[in-house]
XYZ file of C-alpha atoms in Angstrom:
47
model
C -7.204 -16.377 -21.689
C -3.718 -15.943 -20.250
C -2.443 -12.357 -20.028
C 0.557 -11.424 -22.124
C 3.607 -12.150 -19.964
C 5.536 -9.210 -21.395
C 2.718 -6.816 -20.533
C 2.544 -8.162 -16.990
C 6.323 -7.841 -16.584
C 6.224 -4.318 -18.045
C 3.468 -3.325 -15.618
C 5.374 -4.763 -12.648
C 8.601 -3.023 -13.651
C 6.719 0.257 -13.965
C 5.072 -0.247 -10.574
C 8.442 -1.120 -9.035
C 10.040 2.018 -10.476
C 7.223 4.152 -9.075
C 7.491 2.587 -5.627
C 11.279 2.949 -5.643
C 10.899 6.653 -6.456
C 8.283 7.190 -3.744
C 10.477 5.351 -1.224
C 13.437 7.590 -2.088
C 11.270 10.705 -1.714
C 9.987 9.565 1.671
C 13.488 8.707 2.890
C 14.645 12.160 1.814
C 11.748 13.759 3.662
C 12.540 11.798 6.826
C 16.172 12.889 6.542
C 15.120 16.539 6.249
C 12.941 16.291 9.345
C 15.707 14.556 11.301
C 18.192 17.251 10.272
C 15.733 19.975 11.266
C 15.152 18.239 14.608
C 18.920 18.052 15.247
C 19.332 21.757 14.487
C 16.431 22.726 16.741
C 17.668 20.600 19.638
C 21.142 22.094 19.179
C 19.643 25.609 19.370
C 17.669 24.642 22.480
C 20.856 23.378 24.147
C 22.665 26.631 23.372
C 20.022 28.712 25.177
């Protein structure tokens, strides 16, 4: 029996939305760490 195409598409769209959200969260986290690193290296240079 072939799965319902609409259900498959719905599932894939949902999965894509979830992955897009996770990707954005991870990119934001990386940005925060990079910013923190820049600030700390700036403080180290000032000493």
